[in-house]
GROMACS .gro file of C-alpha atoms in nm:
model
  179
    1MET     CA    1   1.552   0.461   0.161
    2ASN     CA    2   1.154   0.410   0.329
    3VAL     CA    3   1.001   0.529   0.066
    4ASN     CA    4   1.179   0.314  -0.201
    5ASN     CA    5   1.143  -0.040   0.070
    6TYR     CA    6   0.761   0.104   0.174
    7THR     CA    7   0.638   0.086  -0.226
    8ASP     CA    8   0.836  -0.186  -0.312
    9TYR     CA    9   0.707  -0.405  -0.030
   10PHE     CA   10   0.329  -0.335  -0.189
   11ARG     CA   11   0.488  -0.342  -0.543
   12GLN     CA   12   0.624  -0.689  -0.483
   13MET     CA   13   0.281  -0.745  -0.308
   14ALA     CA   14   0.140  -0.724  -0.736
   15VAL     CA   15   0.459  -0.936  -0.856
   16LYS     CA   16   0.324  -1.241  -0.637
   17HIS     CA   17  -0.022  -1.204  -0.607
   18LYS     CA   18  -0.218  -1.483  -0.880
   19ASP     CA   19  -0.454  -1.237  -1.020
   20LEU     CA   20  -0.272  -0.964  -1.026
   21ARG     CA   21   0.125  -1.081  -1.189
   22HIS     CA   22   0.204  -0.709  -1.243
   23ASP     CA   23   0.526  -0.692  -1.491
   24PRO     CA   24   0.725  -0.383  -1.313
   25ALA     CA   25   0.924  -0.348  -1.621
   26SER     CA   26   0.522  -0.214  -1.661
   27GLU     CA   27   0.619   0.089  -1.518
   28THR     CA   28   0.858   0.209  -1.722
   29GLY     CA   29   0.668   0.099  -2.075
   30ASP     CA   30   0.928  -0.180  -2.141
   31ALA     CA   31   0.649  -0.518  -2.132
   32PRO     CA   32   0.350  -0.579  -2.229
   33ILE     CA   33   0.038  -0.367  -2.313
   34GLY     CA   34  -0.227  -0.469  -1.984
   35SER     CA   35   0.091  -0.647  -1.783
   36LYS     CA   36   0.072  -0.269  -1.523
   37HIS     CA   37  -0.142  -0.427  -1.248
   38PHE     CA   38   0.033  -0.175  -0.968
   39GLY     CA   39   0.129   0.220  -0.938
   40ARG     CA   40   0.129   0.436  -0.682
   41PHE     CA   41  -0.185   0.711  -0.611
   42GLY     CA   42  -0.219   1.021  -0.393
   43SER     CA   43  -0.613   1.008  -0.277
   44GLU     CA   44  -0.666   1.307  -0.437
   45GLU     CA   45  -0.623   1.088  -0.790
   46VAL     CA   46  -0.980   0.959  -0.701
   47ILE     CA   47  -1.142   1.270  -0.827
   48THR     CA   48  -0.880   1.427  -1.051
   49GLY     CA   49  -0.821   1.041  -1.218
   50LEU     CA   50  -0.467   0.868  -1.180
   51LYS     CA   51  -0.144   1.041  -1.330
   52SER     CA   52  -0.026   0.691  -1.428
   53LYS     CA   53  -0.229   0.442  -1.658
   54VAL     CA   54  -0.234   0.113  -1.483
   55ASP     CA   55  -0.478  -0.268  -1.580
   56TRP     CA   56  -0.766  -0.395  -1.422
   57PRO     CA   57  -0.744  -0.580  -1.133
   58ALA     CA   58  -0.498  -0.344  -0.968
   59LEU     CA   59  -0.342  -0.248  -0.638
   60LEU     CA   60  -0.215   0.060  -0.579
   61VAL     CA   61  -0.026   0.197  -0.242
   62GLU     CA   62  -0.047   0.563  -0.137
   63MET     CA   63   0.267   0.746   0.010
   64TYR     CA   64   0.266   0.737   0.373
   65GLU     CA   65   0.288   1.022   0.551
   66TRP     CA   66   0.370   1.121   0.929
   67LYS     CA   67   0.383   1.291   1.291
   68SER     CA   68   0.576   1.310   1.573
   69LYS     CA   69   0.444   1.256   1.931
   70SER     CA   70   0.674   1.281   2.257
   71GLU     CA   71   0.619   1.297   2.612
   72GLN     CA   72   0.929   1.509   2.592
   73ALA     CA   73   1.199   1.720   2.354
   74TYR     CA   74   1.451   1.382   2.375
   75SER     CA   75   1.215   1.122   2.278
   76VAL     CA   76   1.052   1.229   1.927
   77VAL     CA   77   0.870   0.927   1.798
   78GLY     CA   78   0.703   0.874   1.448
   79ASP     CA   79   0.372   0.832   1.440
   80TYR     CA   80   0.360   0.631   1.060
   81ALA     CA   81   0.028   0.577   0.809
   82GLY     CA   82  -0.025   0.481   0.531
   83GLY     CA   83  -0.305   0.264   0.242
   84PHE     CA   84  -0.321   0.109   0.008
   85SER     CA   85  -0.624  -0.044  -0.203
   86VAL     CA   86  -0.769  -0.284  -0.456
   87TYR     CA   87  -0.985  -0.198  -0.772
   88ALA     CA   88  -1.127  -0.388  -1.079
   89THR     CA   89  -1.326  -0.233  -1.341
   90ALA     CA   90  -1.798  -0.344  -1.292
   91ASN     CA   91  -2.033  -0.158  -1.498
   92PRO     CA   92  -2.182   0.090  -1.262
   93GLU     CA   93  -2.570  -0.001  -1.361
   94ASN     CA   94  -2.497  -0.342  -1.319
   95LEU     CA   95  -2.568  -0.447  -0.943
   96ASN     CA   96  -2.382  -0.780  -1.007
   97GLU     CA   97  -2.084  -0.670  -1.182
   98VAL     CA   98  -2.030  -0.422  -0.906
   99GLN     CA   99  -2.067  -0.662  -0.655
  100GLU     CA  100  -1.859  -0.928  -0.848
  101ALA     CA  101  -1.570  -0.629  -0.825
  102PHE     CA  102  -1.626  -0.619  -0.460
  103THR     CA  103  -1.597  -0.983  -0.405
  104PHE     CA  104  -1.294  -0.988  -0.575
  105THR     CA  105  -1.103  -0.708  -0.500
  106GLU     CA  106  -1.181  -0.789  -0.160
  107SER     CA  107  -1.058  -1.148  -0.117
  108ILE     CA  108  -0.682  -0.977  -0.303
  109MET     CA  109  -0.746  -0.747  -0.010
  110GLN     CA  110  -0.762  -1.004   0.243
  111ASP     CA  111  -0.441  -1.193   0.082
  112VAL     CA  112  -0.197  -0.931   0.095
  113LEU     CA  113  -0.273  -0.822   0.407
  114ALA     CA  114  -0.250  -1.204   0.483
  115LYS     CA  115   0.064  -1.178   0.363
  116ILE     CA  116   0.173  -0.852   0.558
  117TRP     CA  117   0.073  -1.026   0.886
  118GLN     CA  118   0.244  -1.326   0.790
  119ASP     CA  119   0.596  -1.175   0.713
  120HIS     CA  120   0.505  -1.088   1.103
  121TYR     CA  121   0.340  -1.316   1.339
  122GLY     CA  122   0.339  -1.582   1.144
  123PRO     CA  123   0.547  -1.948   1.164
  124ASP     CA  124   0.778  -1.875   0.911
  125LYS     CA  125   0.791  -1.521   0.942
  126ASP     CA  126   1.025  -1.306   0.799
  127MET     CA  127   1.092  -1.005   0.863
  128CYS     CA  128   1.402  -0.843   0.676
  129ASN     CA  129   1.082  -0.862   0.315
  130SER     CA  130   0.916  -0.583   0.519
  131PRO     CA  131   0.999  -0.196   0.587
  132PHE     CA  132   0.737  -0.226   0.872
  133LYS     CA  133   0.882  -0.259   1.216
  134LEU     CA  134   0.550  -0.301   1.347
  135PHE     CA  135   0.248  -0.347   1.114
  136ASP     CA  136  -0.013  -0.231   1.358
  137PHE     CA  137  -0.375  -0.438   1.259
  138ASN     CA  138  -0.552  -0.276   1.545
  139SER     CA  139  -0.584   0.017   1.384
  140LEU     CA  140  -0.689  -0.150   1.033
  141GLU     CA  141  -0.930   0.094   0.850
  142VAL     CA  142  -1.101  -0.079   0.538
  143MET     CA  143  -1.344   0.068   0.311
  144PRO     CA  144  -1.573  -0.029   0.022
  145VAL     CA  145  -1.480   0.274  -0.286
  146GLY     CA  146  -1.635   0.308  -0.630
  147PRO     CA  147  -1.709   0.438  -0.859
  148VAL     CA  148  -1.414   0.604  -0.929
  149PHE     CA  149  -1.112   0.641  -1.196
  150ASP     CA  150  -1.293   0.494  -1.525
  151ARG     CA  151  -1.576   0.196  -1.359
  152GLN     CA  152  -1.344   0.099  -1.075
  153PHE     CA  153  -1.458  -0.034  -0.744
  154GLY     CA  154  -1.280  -0.187  -0.446
  155TRP     CA  155  -1.148  -0.153  -0.110
  156ARG     CA  156  -0.938   0.083   0.047
  157CYS     CA  157  -0.679  -0.007   0.360
  158THR     CA  158  -0.544   0.267   0.554
  159PHE     CA  159  -0.338   0.117   0.881
  160SER     CA  160  -0.051   0.255   1.181
  161PHE     CA  161   0.283   0.179   1.112
  162ILE     CA  162   0.660   0.162   1.205
  163PHE     CA  163   0.953   0.164   0.971
  164ASN     CA  164   1.280  -0.105   1.017
  165ASN     CA  165   1.530   0.143   0.940
  166LEU     CA  166   1.417   0.482   1.110
  167LYS     CA  167   1.676   0.806   1.086
  168LYS     CA  168   1.651   0.957   1.451
  169ILE     CA  169   1.627   1.309   1.451
  170THR     CA  170   1.727   1.360   1.786
  171THR     CA  171   2.040   1.176   1.701
  172ALA     CA  172   2.292   1.521   1.502
  173PRO     CA  173   2.342   1.420   1.159
  174GLU     CA  174   2.668   1.318   0.994
  175PRO     CA  175   2.999   1.519   0.999
  176GLY     CA  176   3.015   1.662   0.667
  177THR     CA  177   2.598   1.696   0.586
  178PHE     CA  178   2.538   2.036   0.667
  179ILE     CA  179   2.865   2.263   0.485
   0.00000   0.00000   0.00000
C-alpha cells in the first residue's frame, strides 16, 4: 500500500501542476501523445536511459529505500529515503537554453516542495493527501543534473521521511498469513 500511495502522491503533483498537466491515462497509452509528464525511475536509468518514455518537462519519482535503526530489538524503526527529479529539454551547446531549463525546472521543484510543506505544516494542512507522517525538510539534498537521457537538464531532490501507515515488523503477522 505504501508504494502506491507514495507514487500516486507525486503523480498527483504532476497532474495538478500548471506546467506539467500529466494525464494518468498516458501511462497505459490511452491518452494523446505528449501528455505523459510523470514517471517512475531508478538512478541507474540516468546512465542506461529511461525504461518508460515521458514527454518533457516531466516529474520523475524514485522508489524509496529504507534501513532499520533501533536502540534495542523491540523498537525497530524504519529510516526511509526517497527522491524525485524535474527535467526539461535543452540543447547542451546553447548555454542560454540550458540555463532556461534549470530555471524552469527549479521553479517546478520549488512548487512541489512548497506543496509538500503546505500539506504538512501549512494553515490548511491536509495530511490525508500525503503518504508521509513526517517529511524531513532538514534532510533535503537538491542538486542540478544534466545533461541526462536525451538532452534533459533539471534538479534532483532526495529526502528522508516516515510513512503515515507503516506495518510494524515488531508486531506478529495476522493469523493465517503463514500456513
